[in-house]
Amino acid sequence: MGWSGSTRSRSPDRNPADRVVIVSMSSSAAAEVLGSLRRLDTIWMRAVPDKQQRLRFVLASYNAGPGHIIDAQRLAEQLGPDPAKWEGHVERAVLLLAKPRFFLRPGMKNGYCKGSQVFHYVRGVLTVYHQLKGKRR
């Protein structure tokens, strides 16, 4: 819907009212995403007090669902890494949740997780964010 909307808004022969509808639909979708991210931030606030670390947990939860990331946090705790740190700690545990010997362990409630997708999603979003932030300076 958003793709066709952006195509329509560039056409000079369209009714200007179409653009208003398209913008409001895009704004609505953006508002839904921001609302979801705020709810996820609230979920992680107590377990991950550091804002920079919490951002990574929020992004991972947005991608895989909070249940899988909670499982990865539990697994990290079992294996020794810090369950409140993402890079090198919980991100490593989320990669292991693709293997039955880890996602079938007691305490793992959400089963298989394609951890490599989560790993790359979080790193990719942060890379783009830092690139855009650098361009604004």
PDB file of C-alpha atoms in Angstrom:
ATOM      1  CA  MET A   1       0.000   0.000   0.000  1.00  0.00           C
ATOM      2  CA  GLY A   2       2.778   2.441   0.952  1.00  0.00           C
ATOM      3  CA  TRP A   3       4.710   1.750  -2.252  1.00  0.00           C
ATOM      4  CA  SER A   4       1.782   2.429  -4.547  1.00  0.00           C
ATOM      5  CA  GLY A   5       0.964   5.437  -2.404  1.00  0.00           C
ATOM      6  CA  SER A   6       4.387   6.987  -2.909  1.00  0.00           C
ATOM      7  CA  THR A   7       4.079   6.329  -6.655  1.00  0.00           C
ATOM      8  CA  ARG A   8       0.699   8.011  -6.802  1.00  0.00           C
ATOM      9  CA  SER A   9       1.872  11.062  -4.874  1.00  0.00           C
ATOM     10  CA  ARG A  10       4.573  11.754  -7.498  1.00  0.00           C
ATOM     11  CA  SER A  11       2.115  11.781 -10.392  1.00  0.00           C
ATOM     12  CA  PRO A  12       1.304  15.370 -11.383  1.00  0.00           C
ATOM     13  CA  ASP A  13      -2.120  14.464 -12.810  1.00  0.00           C
ATOM     14  CA  ARG A  14      -3.490  13.125  -9.508  1.00  0.00           C
ATOM     15  CA  ASN A  15      -5.936  14.916  -7.273  1.00  0.00           C
ATOM     16  CA  PRO A  16      -4.077  16.701  -4.406  1.00  0.00           C
ATOM     17  CA  ALA A  17      -6.546  15.132  -1.986  1.00  0.00           C
ATOM     18  CA  ASP A  18      -5.038  11.722  -2.839  1.00  0.00           C
ATOM     19  CA  ARG A  19      -1.719  12.891  -1.421  1.00  0.00           C
ATOM     20  CA  VAL A  20      -3.343  13.884   1.862  1.00  0.00           C
ATOM     21  CA  VAL A  21      -4.851  10.420   2.266  1.00  0.00           C
ATOM     22  CA  ILE A  22      -1.532   8.777   1.391  1.00  0.00           C
ATOM     23  CA  VAL A  23       0.359  10.882   3.913  1.00  0.00           C
ATOM     24  CA  SER A  24      -2.150  10.183   6.644  1.00  0.00           C
ATOM     25  CA  MET A  25      -1.952   6.433   5.902  1.00  0.00           C
ATOM     26  CA  SER A  26       1.839   6.587   6.089  1.00  0.00           C
ATOM     27  CA  SER A  27       1.668   8.597   9.299  1.00  0.00           C
ATOM     28  CA  SER A  28      -0.737   6.050  10.740  1.00  0.00           C
ATOM     29  CA  ALA A  29       1.624   3.185   9.937  1.00  0.00           C
ATOM     30  CA  ALA A  30       4.550   5.124  11.403  1.00  0.00           C
ATOM     31  CA  ALA A  31       2.513   5.818  14.542  1.00  0.00           C
ATOM     32  CA  GLU A  32       1.765   2.105  14.907  1.00  0.00           C
ATOM     33  CA  VAL A  33       5.445   1.206  14.619  1.00  0.00           C
ATOM     34  CA  LEU A  34       6.441   3.885  17.139  1.00  0.00           C
ATOM     35  CA  GLY A  35       3.712   2.708  19.504  1.00  0.00           C
ATOM     36  CA  SER A  36       4.985  -0.863  19.257  1.00  0.00           C
ATOM     37  CA  LEU A  37       8.540   0.251  19.930  1.00  0.00           C
ATOM     38  CA  ARG A  38       7.431   2.254  22.980  1.00  0.00           C
ATOM     39  CA  ARG A  39       5.586  -0.766  24.390  1.00  0.00           C
ATOM     40  CA  LEU A  40       8.646  -2.954  23.843  1.00  0.00           C
ATOM     41  CA  ASP A  41      10.839  -0.317  25.497  1.00  0.00           C
ATOM     42  CA  THR A  42       8.547  -0.457  28.536  1.00  0.00           C
ATOM     43  CA  ILE A  43       8.812  -4.261  28.631  1.00  0.00           C
ATOM     44  CA  TRP A  44      12.633  -4.120  28.673  1.00  0.00           C
ATOM     45  CA  MET A  45      13.068  -1.090  30.955  1.00  0.00           C
ATOM     46  CA  ARG A  46      13.520  -3.039  34.172  1.00  0.00           C
ATOM     47  CA  ALA A  47      15.616  -5.914  32.795  1.00  0.00           C
ATOM     48  CA  VAL A  48      17.911  -3.696  30.699  1.00  0.00           C
ATOM     49  CA  PRO A  49      18.360  -0.313  32.384  1.00  0.00           C
ATOM     50  CA  ASP A  50      21.034   1.001  29.987  1.00  0.00           C
ATOM     51  CA  LYS A  51      19.281   2.882  27.151  1.00  0.00           C
ATOM     52  CA  GLN A  52      21.801   1.940  24.455  1.00  0.00           C
ATOM     53  CA  GLN A  53      21.586  -1.746  25.325  1.00  0.00           C
ATOM     54  CA  ARG A  54      17.799  -1.591  25.679  1.00  0.00           C
ATOM     55  CA  LEU A  55      17.492  -0.209  22.134  1.00  0.00           C
ATOM     56  CA  ARG A  56      19.081  -3.419  20.843  1.00  0.00           C
ATOM     57  CA  PHE A  57      16.678  -5.584  22.869  1.00  0.00           C
ATOM     58  CA  VAL A  58      13.723  -3.533  21.595  1.00  0.00           C
ATOM     59  CA  LEU A  59      14.815  -3.936  17.965  1.00  0.00           C
ATOM     60  CA  ALA A  60      15.370  -7.665  18.443  1.00  0.00           C
ATOM     61  CA  SER A  61      11.952  -8.018  20.092  1.00  0.00           C
ATOM     62  CA  TYR A  62      10.315  -6.083  17.279  1.00  0.00           C
ATOM     63  CA  ASN A  63      11.881  -8.516  14.807  1.00  0.00           C
ATOM     64  CA  ALA A  64      11.465 -11.869  16.600  1.00  0.00           C
ATOM     65  CA  GLY A  65       8.962 -11.165  19.351  1.00  0.00           C
ATOM     66  CA  PRO A  66       9.797 -10.521  22.997  1.00  0.00           C
ATOM     67  CA  GLY A  67       9.359 -14.183  23.967  1.00  0.00           C
ATOM     68  CA  HIS A  68      12.287 -15.313  21.842  1.00  0.00           C
ATOM     69  CA  ILE A  69      14.501 -12.540  23.164  1.00  0.00           C
ATOM     70  CA  ILE A  70      13.549 -13.395  26.749  1.00  0.00           C
ATOM     71  CA  ASP A  71      14.532 -17.001  25.947  1.00  0.00           C
ATOM     72  CA  ALA A  72      17.855 -15.744  24.553  1.00  0.00           C
ATOM     73  CA  GLN A  73      18.360 -13.729  27.722  1.00  0.00           C
ATOM     74  CA  ARG A  74      17.664 -16.814  29.861  1.00  0.00           C
ATOM     75  CA  LEU A  75      20.040 -18.873  27.732  1.00  0.00           C
ATOM     76  CA  ALA A  76      22.753 -16.236  28.066  1.00  0.00           C
ATOM     77  CA  GLU A  77      22.284 -16.338  31.824  1.00  0.00           C
ATOM     78  CA  GLN A  78      22.638 -20.148  31.802  1.00  0.00           C
ATOM     79  CA  LEU A  79      25.771 -20.014  29.650  1.00  0.00           C
ATOM     80  CA  GLY A  80      27.499 -17.209  31.549  1.00  0.00           C
ATOM     81  CA  PRO A  81      27.284 -14.025  29.425  1.00  0.00           C
ATOM     82  CA  ASP A  82      25.616 -10.902  30.832  1.00  0.00           C
ATOM     83  CA  PRO A  83      21.842 -11.123  30.177  1.00  0.00           C
ATOM     84  CA  ALA A  84      21.541  -7.302  30.222  1.00  0.00           C
ATOM     85  CA  LYS A  85      24.041  -6.747  27.384  1.00  0.00           C
ATOM     86  CA  TRP A  86      23.239  -7.388  23.760  1.00  0.00           C
ATOM     87  CA  GLU A  87      26.465  -7.327  21.735  1.00  0.00           C
ATOM     88  CA  GLY A  88      28.588 -10.381  22.374  1.00  0.00           C
ATOM     89  CA  HIS A  89      26.197 -11.627  25.039  1.00  0.00           C
ATOM     90  CA  VAL A  90      22.470 -12.057  24.318  1.00  0.00           C
ATOM     91  CA  GLU A  91      23.036 -11.682  20.554  1.00  0.00           C
ATOM     92  CA  ARG A  92      25.227 -14.814  20.744  1.00  0.00           C
ATOM     93  CA  ALA A  93      22.533 -16.651  22.679  1.00  0.00           C
ATOM     94  CA  VAL A  94      19.845 -15.701  20.138  1.00  0.00           C
ATOM     95  CA  LEU A  95      21.986 -17.328  17.432  1.00  0.00           C
ATOM     96  CA  LEU A  96      21.956 -20.559  19.450  1.00  0.00           C
ATOM     97  CA  LEU A  97      18.140 -20.638  19.567  1.00  0.00           C
ATOM     98  CA  ALA A  98      18.180 -22.037  16.026  1.00  0.00           C
ATOM     99  CA  LYS A  99      19.675 -25.268  17.371  1.00  0.00           C
ATOM    100  CA  PRO A 100      17.431 -27.890  19.027  1.00  0.00           C
ATOM    101  CA  ARG A 101      19.909 -28.617  21.825  1.00  0.00           C
ATOM    102  CA  PHE A 102      19.430 -25.010  22.959  1.00  0.00           C
ATOM    103  CA  PHE A 103      15.785 -24.153  22.194  1.00  0.00           C
ATOM    104  CA  LEU A 104      14.606 -27.462  23.732  1.00  0.00           C
ATOM    105  CA  ARG A 105      16.341 -26.795  27.062  1.00  0.00           C
ATOM    106  CA  PRO A 106      14.227 -26.380  30.185  1.00  0.00           C
ATOM    107  CA  GLY A 107      13.202 -22.754  30.605  1.00  0.00           C
ATOM    108  CA  MET A 108      13.069 -22.054  26.875  1.00  0.00           C
ATOM    109  CA  LYS A 109       9.373 -21.349  26.326  1.00  0.00           C
ATOM    110  CA  ASN A 110       9.188 -20.127  22.743  1.00  0.00           C
ATOM    111  CA  GLY A 111      10.994 -22.772  20.713  1.00  0.00           C
ATOM    112  CA  TYR A 112      12.960 -22.294  17.531  1.00  0.00           C
ATOM    113  CA  CYS A 113      14.122 -18.815  16.601  1.00  0.00           C
ATOM    114  CA  LYS A 114      15.950 -17.902  13.423  1.00  0.00           C
ATOM    115  CA  GLY A 115      18.609 -16.108  15.415  1.00  0.00           C
ATOM    116  CA  SER A 116      20.750 -15.146  12.443  1.00  0.00           C
ATOM    117  CA  GLN A 117      17.861 -13.054  11.113  1.00  0.00           C
ATOM    118  CA  VAL A 118      17.541 -11.252  14.446  1.00  0.00           C
ATOM    119  CA  PHE A 119      21.303 -10.781  14.700  1.00  0.00           C
ATOM    120  CA  HIS A 120      21.535  -9.202  11.243  1.00  0.00           C
ATOM    121  CA  TYR A 121      18.341  -7.155  11.663  1.00  0.00           C
ATOM    122  CA  VAL A 122      19.585  -5.440  14.825  1.00  0.00           C
ATOM    123  CA  ARG A 123      23.027  -4.760  13.368  1.00  0.00           C
ATOM    124  CA  GLY A 124      21.539  -3.544  10.077  1.00  0.00           C
ATOM    125  CA  VAL A 125      19.088  -1.123  11.667  1.00  0.00           C
ATOM    126  CA  LEU A 126      21.789   0.300  13.928  1.00  0.00           C
ATOM    127  CA  THR A 127      24.196   0.677  10.996  1.00  0.00           C
ATOM    128  CA  VAL A 128      21.645   2.633   8.974  1.00  0.00           C
ATOM    129  CA  TYR A 129      20.746   4.729  12.032  1.00  0.00           C
ATOM    130  CA  HIS A 130      24.381   5.669  12.649  1.00  0.00           C
ATOM    131  CA  GLN A 131      24.903   6.460   8.945  1.00  0.00           C
ATOM    132  CA  LEU A 132      21.877   8.766   8.891  1.00  0.00           C
ATOM    133  CA  LYS A 133      22.816  10.359  12.198  1.00  0.00           C
ATOM    134  CA  GLY A 134      26.299  11.087  10.841  1.00  0.00           C
ATOM    135  CA  LYS A 135      24.878  12.788   7.734  1.00  0.00           C
ATOM    136  CA  ARG A 136      22.775  15.181   9.848  1.00  0.00           C
ATOM    137  CA  ARG A 137      25.793  16.676  11.640  1.00  0.00           C
TER     138      ARG A 137
END
